[in-house]
């Protein structure tokens, strides 16, 4: 569940020059607010993106679904938050493909009454691909 990590990290991120997301994928996400009260629902973007001075890094431990990142950048821009020259994505981060999402859903279906309870967003299968170096 949401323990408020996003809100805490967002508050701290306002005082730093560099904010990095080191691991994880686009599952539950976090909701943060601009100083003017504008709501931002983020899944992959580091909280520091609302700090105009901060360089934001999506690190090599993350699994990145490119349409999700692209959509977040677009929504931020529409709300007046620029990522230009401030968002950096590691070339070592693993790309999460739609096939990872499909595999996640099929695996849950296969487990039937012993389901793991994943978000079916492909994060586990993508990390598996990264670990066995086939993706």
Coordinates of N, CA, C and O in Angstrom, one line a residue:
X1 N 0.8 -1.2 0.0 CA 0.0 0.0 0.0 C 0.8 1.3 0.0 O 2.1 1.2 0.1
X2 N 0.2 2.4 -0.1 CA 0.9 3.7 -0.1 C 1.2 4.1 1.3 O 0.3 4.4 2.1
X3 N 2.5 4.1 1.6 CA 2.9 4.6 2.9 C 3.4 6.1 2.9 O 3.9 6.6 3.8
X4 N 3.1 6.7 1.8 CA 3.4 8.1 1.6 C 4.9 8.4 1.2 O 5.4 9.5 1.4
X5 N 5.5 7.3 0.7 CA 6.9 7.5 0.3 C 7.1 8.6 -0.7 O 8.0 9.4 -0.7
X6 N 6.2 8.6 -1.7 CA 6.3 9.6 -2.8 C 6.2 11.0 -2.2 O 7.0 11.9 -2.6
X7 N 5.3 11.3 -1.3 CA 5.2 12.6 -0.7 C 6.4 13.0 0.1 O 6.9 14.1 0.0
X8 N 7.0 12.1 0.8 CA 8.2 12.3 1.6 C 9.4 12.6 0.7 O 10.1 13.6 0.9
X9 N 9.6 11.8 -0.3 CA 10.7 12.0 -1.2 C 10.5 13.3 -2.0 O 11.5 14.0 -2.2
X10 N 9.3 13.6 -2.4 CA 9.0 14.8 -3.1 C 9.4 16.0 -2.2 O 10.0 17.0 -2.7
X11 N 9.1 16.0 -1.0 CA 9.4 17.1 -0.1 C 10.9 17.3 0.0 O 11.5 18.4 0.0
X12 N 11.6 16.1 0.2 CA 13.1 16.2 0.3 C 13.7 16.6 -1.0 O 14.7 17.3 -1.0
X13 N 13.1 16.2 -2.2 CA 13.7 16.5 -3.5 C 13.7 17.9 -3.8 O 14.5 18.4 -4.7
X14 N 12.9 18.7 -3.1 CA 12.9 20.2 -3.4 C 14.2 20.9 -3.0 O 14.4 22.0 -3.3
X15 N 15.0 20.2 -2.2 CA 16.2 20.8 -1.7 C 17.5 20.2 -2.3 O 18.6 20.7 -1.9
X16 N 17.4 19.3 -3.2 CA 18.5 18.7 -3.8 C 18.7 19.1 -5.3 O 17.8 19.5 -6.0
X17 N 20.0 19.0 -5.7 CA 20.3 19.3 -7.1 C 20.2 18.1 -8.0 O 20.0 18.3 -9.2
X18 N 20.3 16.9 -7.5 CA 20.1 15.7 -8.2 C 19.2 14.7 -7.5 O 19.4 14.5 -6.3
X19 N 18.2 14.2 -8.2 CA 17.3 13.2 -7.7 C 17.3 12.0 -8.6 O 17.1 12.2 -9.8
X20 N 17.5 10.8 -8.0 CA 17.6 9.6 -8.9 C 16.6 8.6 -8.4 O 16.3 8.4 -7.2
X21 N 16.1 7.9 -9.4 CA 15.3 6.7 -9.2 C 16.2 5.6 -9.5 O 16.6 5.4 -10.6
X22 N 16.5 4.7 -8.5 CA 17.5 3.7 -8.7 C 17.0 2.4 -9.1 O 17.7 1.6 -9.8
X23 N 15.7 2.1 -8.8 CA 15.2 0.8 -9.2 C 13.7 0.8 -9.3 O 13.1 1.8 -8.9
X24 N 13.1 -0.2 -9.7 CA 11.6 -0.3 -9.8 C 11.1 -0.1 -11.2 O 11.8 0.2 -12.2
X25 N 9.8 -0.2 -11.3 CA 9.1 0.0 -12.6 C 7.8 0.8 -12.4 O 7.6 1.3 -11.3
X26 N 7.0 0.8 -13.4 CA 5.8 1.6 -13.4 C 4.6 0.8 -12.9 O 3.7 0.5 -13.6
X27 N 4.7 0.5 -11.6 CA 3.5 -0.1 -11.0 C 2.6 0.9 -10.3 O 2.1 1.8 -11.0
X28 N 2.4 0.9 -9.0 CA 1.4 1.7 -8.4 C 1.7 3.2 -8.6 O 0.8 4.0 -8.8
X29 N 2.9 3.6 -8.5 CA 3.2 5.0 -8.7 C 3.0 5.9 -7.5 O 2.8 5.3 -6.4
X30 N 3.1 7.2 -7.6 CA 2.9 8.1 -6.5 C 2.3 9.4 -7.1 O 2.5 9.8 -8.2
X31 N 1.5 10.0 -6.2 CA 0.9 11.3 -6.6 C 1.5 12.4 -5.8 O 1.7 12.3 -4.6
X32 N 1.9 13.4 -6.5 CA 2.5 14.6 -5.8 C 1.9 15.9 -6.4 O 1.2 15.8 -7.4
X33 N 2.1 17.0 -5.7 CA 1.5 18.2 -6.1 C 2.5 19.3 -6.2 O 3.4 19.5 -5.4
X34 N 2.3 20.1 -7.3 CA 3.1 21.3 -7.5 C 2.8 22.3 -6.4 O 1.7 22.3 -5.8
X35 N 3.7 23.3 -6.2 CA 3.4 24.4 -5.2 C 2.1 25.1 -5.4 O 1.4 25.5 -4.4
X36 N 1.6 25.1 -6.7 CA 0.3 25.8 -6.9 C -0.9 24.8 -6.7 O -2.0 25.2 -7.0
X37 N -0.6 23.6 -6.3 CA -1.7 22.6 -6.1 C -2.0 21.7 -7.2 O -2.9 20.8 -7.1
X38 N -1.3 21.8 -8.3 CA -1.5 20.9 -9.5 C -1.1 19.5 -9.1 O 0.0 19.3 -8.6
X39 N -2.0 18.6 -9.4 CA -1.8 17.2 -9.1 C -1.0 16.5 -10.2 O -1.3 16.7 -11.4
X40 N 0.0 15.7 -9.9 CA 0.8 14.9 -10.8 C 0.8 13.5 -10.4 O 1.3 13.2 -9.3
X41 N 0.3 12.6 -11.2 CA 0.4 11.1 -11.0 C 1.6 10.6 -11.7 O 1.6 10.6 -13.0
X42 N 2.6 10.1 -11.0 CA 3.8 9.7 -11.6 C 4.0 8.2 -11.4 O 3.6 7.7 -10.3
X43 N 4.6 7.5 -12.3 CA 4.9 6.1 -12.2 C 6.4 5.8 -12.3 O 6.9 4.9 -11.6
X44 N 7.1 6.4 -13.2 CA 8.5 6.2 -13.4 C 9.3 7.4 -13.2 O 10.5 7.3 -12.8
X45 N 8.8 8.6 -13.3 CA 9.5 9.8 -13.2 C 9.9 10.1 -11.7 O 9.1 9.9 -10.8
X46 N 11.2 10.4 -11.5 CA 11.6 10.8 -10.1 C 10.8 12.0 -9.6 O 10.5 12.9 -10.4
X47 N 10.5 12.0 -8.3 CA 9.8 13.1 -7.7 C 10.4 14.4 -7.9 O 9.7 15.4 -8.0
X48 N 11.7 14.5 -8.0 CA 12.4 15.7 -8.1 C 12.1 16.5 -9.4 O 12.5 17.6 -9.5
X49 N 11.3 15.9 -10.3 CA 11.0 16.6 -11.5 C 10.3 17.9 -11.3 O 10.3 18.8 -12.1
X50 N 9.6 18.1 -10.1 CA 8.9 19.3 -9.8 C 9.8 20.4 -9.3 O 9.4 21.5 -9.2
X51 N 11.1 20.0 -9.0 CA 12.1 21.0 -8.6 C 12.8 21.5 -9.8 O 13.6 20.7 -10.4
X52 N 12.6 22.7 -10.3 CA 13.2 23.2 -11.6 C 14.7 23.2 -11.6 O 15.3 23.2 -12.6
X53 N 15.3 23.1 -10.4 CA 16.8 23.1 -10.3 C 17.4 21.7 -10.4 O 18.6 21.5 -10.6
X54 N 16.6 20.7 -10.2 CA 17.1 19.3 -10.1 C 17.3 18.6 -11.4 O 16.5 18.7 -12.3
X55 N 18.4 17.9 -11.5 CA 18.6 17.0 -12.5 C 18.0 15.7 -12.1 O 18.2 15.3 -10.9
X56 N 17.2 15.0 -12.9 CA 16.5 13.8 -12.5 C 17.0 12.6 -13.3 O 17.1 12.7 -14.5
X57 N 17.4 11.6 -12.6 CA 18.0 10.4 -13.2 C 17.1 9.2 -13.0 O 16.7 8.9 -11.9
X58 N 16.9 8.5 -14.1 CA 16.2 7.2 -14.0 C 17.4 6.2 -14.2 O 18.0 6.1 -15.3
X59 N 17.7 5.5 -13.1 CA 19.0 4.7 -13.1 C 18.9 3.3 -13.7 O 17.8 2.9 -14.2
X60 N 20.0 2.7 -13.7 CA 20.2 1.4 -14.4 C 19.4 0.2 -13.7 O 19.2 -0.8 -14.3
X61 N 19.0 0.4 -12.5 CA 18.2 -0.6 -11.8 C 16.7 -0.6 -12.1 O 16.0 -1.4 -11.7
X62 N 16.3 0.4 -12.9 CA 14.9 0.5 -13.3 C 14.6 -0.4 -14.5 O 15.4 -0.7 -15.3
X63 N 13.3 -0.6 -14.6 CA 12.8 -1.3 -15.9 C 11.8 -0.2 -16.5 O 10.9 0.2 -15.8
X64 N 12.1 0.1 -17.7 CA 11.4 1.3 -18.3 C 10.5 0.9 -19.4 O 10.9 0.3 -20.4
X65 N 9.2 1.2 -19.3 CA 8.2 1.1 -20.3 C 8.2 2.4 -21.1 O 7.7 3.4 -20.5
X66 N 8.7 2.5 -22.3 CA 8.9 3.7 -23.0 C 7.6 4.5 -23.2 O 7.6 5.7 -23.0
X67 N 6.5 3.9 -23.6 CA 5.3 4.6 -23.7 C 4.8 5.3 -22.4 O 4.3 6.4 -22.4
X68 N 5.1 4.6 -21.3 CA 4.7 5.2 -20.0 C 5.6 6.5 -19.7 O 5.1 7.5 -19.3
X69 N 6.9 6.4 -19.9 CA 7.8 7.5 -19.7 C 7.4 8.7 -20.6 O 7.3 9.8 -20.2
X70 N 7.2 8.3 -21.9 CA 6.8 9.4 -22.9 C 5.5 10.0 -22.5 O 5.4 11.3 -22.6
X71 N 4.5 9.3 -22.0 CA 3.3 9.8 -21.6 C 3.4 10.7 -20.4 O 2.8 11.8 -20.3
X72 N 4.3 10.3 -19.4 CA 4.5 11.2 -18.2 C 5.2 12.5 -18.6 O 4.8 13.6 -18.1
X73 N 6.1 12.4 -19.5 CA 6.8 13.7 -20.0 C 5.8 14.6 -20.6 O 5.7 15.8 -20.4
X74 N 4.9 14.0 -21.5 CA 3.9 14.8 -22.2 C 2.9 15.5 -21.2 O 2.6 16.7 -21.3
X75 N 2.5 14.7 -20.2 CA 1.5 15.2 -19.2 C 2.2 16.3 -18.3 O 1.5 17.3 -18.0
X76 N 3.4 16.1 -18.0 CA 4.1 17.1 -17.2 C 4.3 18.4 -18.0 O 4.0 19.5 -17.5
X77 N 4.6 18.3 -19.3 CA 4.8 19.5 -20.2 C 3.4 20.2 -20.3 O 3.4 21.4 -20.2
X78 N 2.3 19.5 -20.4 CA 1.0 20.1 -20.5 C 0.7 20.9 -19.3 O -0.1 21.8 -19.3
X79 N 1.3 20.5 -18.1 CA 1.0 21.2 -16.9 C 2.1 22.1 -16.5 O 2.2 22.6 -15.4
X80 N 3.0 22.5 -17.5 CA 4.0 23.5 -17.3 C 5.3 23.0 -16.7 O 6.1 23.8 -16.3
X81 N 5.5 21.7 -16.6 CA 6.8 21.2 -16.0 C 7.6 20.7 -17.2 O 7.3 19.7 -17.9
X82 N 8.8 21.3 -17.3 CA 9.7 20.9 -18.4 C 10.7 19.8 -17.9 O 11.3 20.0 -16.9
X83 N 10.9 18.8 -18.7 CA 11.9 17.8 -18.5 C 13.2 18.0 -19.3 O 14.2 17.4 -19.2
X84 N 13.1 19.0 -20.2 CA 14.2 19.3 -21.2 C 15.5 19.6 -20.4 O 15.6 20.5 -19.6
X85 N 16.5 18.8 -20.8 CA 17.9 19.1 -20.2 C 18.0 18.7 -18.7 O 19.0 19.0 -18.1
X86 N 16.9 18.1 -18.2 CA 16.9 17.8 -16.7 C 16.7 16.3 -16.5 O 16.9 15.8 -15.4
X87 N 16.1 15.6 -17.4 CA 15.8 14.2 -17.3 C 16.9 13.3 -18.0 O 17.1 13.5 -19.2
X88 N 17.5 12.4 -17.3 CA 18.5 11.6 -17.8 C 18.1 10.1 -17.5 O 17.8 9.8 -16.4
X89 N 18.2 9.3 -18.6 CA 17.9 7.9 -18.4 C 19.1 7.0 -18.7 O 19.7 7.2 -19.8
X90 N 19.4 6.2 -17.8 CA 20.6 5.3 -17.9 C 20.5 4.4 -19.2 O 19.4 3.9 -19.4
X91 N 21.6 4.3 -19.9 CA 21.6 3.4 -21.1 C 21.7 2.0 -20.6 O 21.7 1.1 -21.4
X92 N 21.8 1.7 -19.3 CA 21.8 0.4 -18.8 C 20.5 0.0 -18.2 O 20.3 -1.2 -17.7
X93 N 19.5 0.9 -18.1 CA 18.2 0.5 -17.7 C 17.5 -0.4 -18.7 O 17.8 -0.3 -19.9
X94 N 16.8 -1.4 -18.2 CA 16.2 -2.4 -19.0 C 14.9 -1.9 -19.6 O 14.1 -1.3 -18.8
X95 N 14.6 -2.1 -20.8 CA 13.4 -1.7 -21.5 C 12.3 -2.8 -21.3 O 12.5 -4.0 -21.6
X96 N 11.2 -2.3 -20.7 CA 10.0 -3.2 -20.5 C 9.2 -3.2 -21.7 O 8.7 -2.2 -22.2
X97 N 9.0 -4.4 -22.3 CA 8.2 -4.5 -23.5 C 6.8 -5.0 -23.2 O 6.6 -5.6 -22.2
X98 N 5.9 -4.8 -24.2 CA 4.6 -5.3 -24.0 C 4.5 -6.8 -23.8 O 3.7 -7.4 -23.1
X99 N 5.5 -7.5 -24.4 CA 5.6 -9.0 -24.2 C 5.8 -9.3 -22.7 O 5.3 -10.4 -22.2
X100 N 6.5 -8.5 -22.0 CA 6.7 -8.7 -20.5 C 5.3 -8.6 -19.8 O 5.1 -9.4 -18.9
X101 N 4.5 -7.6 -20.2 CA 3.2 -7.5 -19.6 C 2.3 -8.7 -19.9 O 1.6 -9.2 -19.0
X102 N 2.4 -9.1 -21.2 CA 1.7 -10.3 -21.6 C 2.1 -11.6 -20.8 O 1.3 -12.3 -20.3
X103 N 3.4 -11.7 -20.6 CA 3.9 -12.9 -19.9 C 3.5 -12.8 -18.4 O 3.1 -13.8 -17.8
X104 N 3.5 -11.6 -17.8 CA 3.0 -11.4 -16.5 C 1.6 -11.8 -16.3 O 1.2 -12.6 -15.4
X105 N 0.7 -11.4 -17.2 CA -0.7 -11.8 -17.1 C -0.9 -13.3 -17.3 O -1.7 -13.9 -16.6
X106 N -0.2 -13.9 -18.3 CA -0.3 -15.3 -18.5 C 0.2 -16.1 -17.4 O -0.4 -17.2 -17.0
X107 N 1.2 -15.7 -16.7 CA 1.7 -16.4 -15.5 C 0.7 -16.4 -14.4 O 0.5 -17.4 -13.7
X108 N 0.1 -15.2 -14.2 CA -0.9 -15.1 -13.1 C -2.1 -16.1 -13.5 O -2.6 -16.7 -12.6
X109 N -2.5 -16.1 -14.7 CA -3.6 -17.0 -15.2 C -3.2 -18.4 -14.9 O -4.0 -19.2 -14.5
X110 N -2.0 -18.8 -15.3 CA -1.5 -20.2 -15.1 C -1.5 -20.6 -13.6 O -1.7 -21.7 -13.3
X111 N -1.2 -19.7 -12.7 CA -1.2 -20.0 -11.3 C -2.5 -20.2 -10.7 O -2.6 -20.7 -9.6
X112 N -3.6 -19.8 -11.4 CA -4.9 -19.9 -11.0 C -5.2 -19.5 -9.6 O -5.1 -18.3 -9.3
X113 N -5.5 -20.4 -8.7 CA -5.8 -20.1 -7.3 C -4.6 -19.8 -6.4 O -4.7 -19.4 -5.3
X114 N -3.4 -19.9 -7.0 CA -2.2 -19.6 -6.3 C -1.5 -18.3 -6.8 O -0.3 -18.2 -6.8
X115 N -2.3 -17.4 -7.3 CA -1.8 -16.2 -8.0 C -0.9 -15.4 -7.0 O -1.1 -15.4 -5.8
X116 N 0.1 -14.7 -7.6 CA 1.0 -13.9 -6.9 C 0.3 -12.6 -6.5 O 0.6 -12.0 -5.5
X117 N -0.5 -12.1 -7.4 CA -1.2 -10.8 -7.2 C -0.4 -9.7 -7.8 O -0.4 -8.6 -7.2
X118 N 0.2 -9.9 -8.9 CA 1.0 -8.8 -9.6 C 0.1 -7.7 -10.2 O -1.1 -8.0 -10.3
X119 N 0.7 -6.6 -10.5 CA -0.1 -5.6 -11.2 C -0.2 -5.9 -12.7 O -0.9 -5.1 -13.4
X120 N 0.4 -6.9 -13.1 CA 0.4 -7.4 -14.6 C 1.0 -6.3 -15.5 O 0.6 -6.2 -16.6
X121 N 1.9 -5.5 -14.9 CA 2.6 -4.5 -15.7 C 3.9 -5.0 -16.3 O 4.7 -4.2 -16.8
X122 N 4.2 -6.3 -16.1 CA 5.4 -6.8 -16.7 C 6.7 -6.6 -15.9 O 7.8 -7.0 -16.5
X123 N 6.7 -6.1 -14.7 CA 7.9 -5.7 -14.0 C 8.7 -7.0 -13.7 O 9.9 -7.0 -13.9
X124 N 8.1 -8.0 -13.1 CA 8.8 -9.2 -12.7 C 9.4 -9.9 -13.9 O 10.6 -10.2 -13.9
X125 N 8.6 -10.1 -15.0 CA 9.2 -10.8 -16.2 C 10.4 -9.9 -16.8 O 11.3 -10.5 -17.3
X126 N 10.2 -8.6 -16.7 CA 11.3 -7.7 -17.3 C 12.6 -7.9 -16.5 O 13.7 -8.0 -17.0
X127 N 12.5 -7.9 -15.1 CA 13.7 -8.2 -14.3 C 14.2 -9.5 -14.6 O 15.4 -9.7 -14.5
X128 N 13.4 -10.5 -14.8 CA 13.8 -11.9 -15.2 C 14.7 -11.8 -16.4 O 15.7 -12.4 -16.5
X129 N 14.2 -11.1 -17.5 CA 14.9 -11.0 -18.7 C 16.3 -10.3 -18.5 O 17.3 -10.7 -19.1
X130 N 16.3 -9.3 -17.6 CA 17.5 -8.6 -17.3 C 18.5 -9.5 -16.6 O 19.7 -9.6 -17.0
X131 N 18.0 -10.3 -15.7 CA 18.8 -11.2 -14.9 C 19.5 -12.3 -15.8 O 20.6 -12.7 -15.6
X132 N 18.7 -12.8 -16.7 CA 19.2 -13.9 -17.6 C 19.8 -13.4 -18.9 O 20.2 -14.1 -19.8
X133 N 19.8 -12.1 -19.0 CA 20.4 -11.3 -20.1 C 19.9 -11.8 -21.5 O 20.6 -12.0 -22.4
X134 N 18.6 -11.8 -21.6 CA 18.0 -12.2 -22.9 C 17.1 -11.1 -23.4 O 16.3 -11.3 -24.3
X135 N 17.2 -9.9 -22.8 CA 16.2 -8.9 -23.3 C 16.8 -7.6 -23.5 O 18.0 -7.3 -23.2

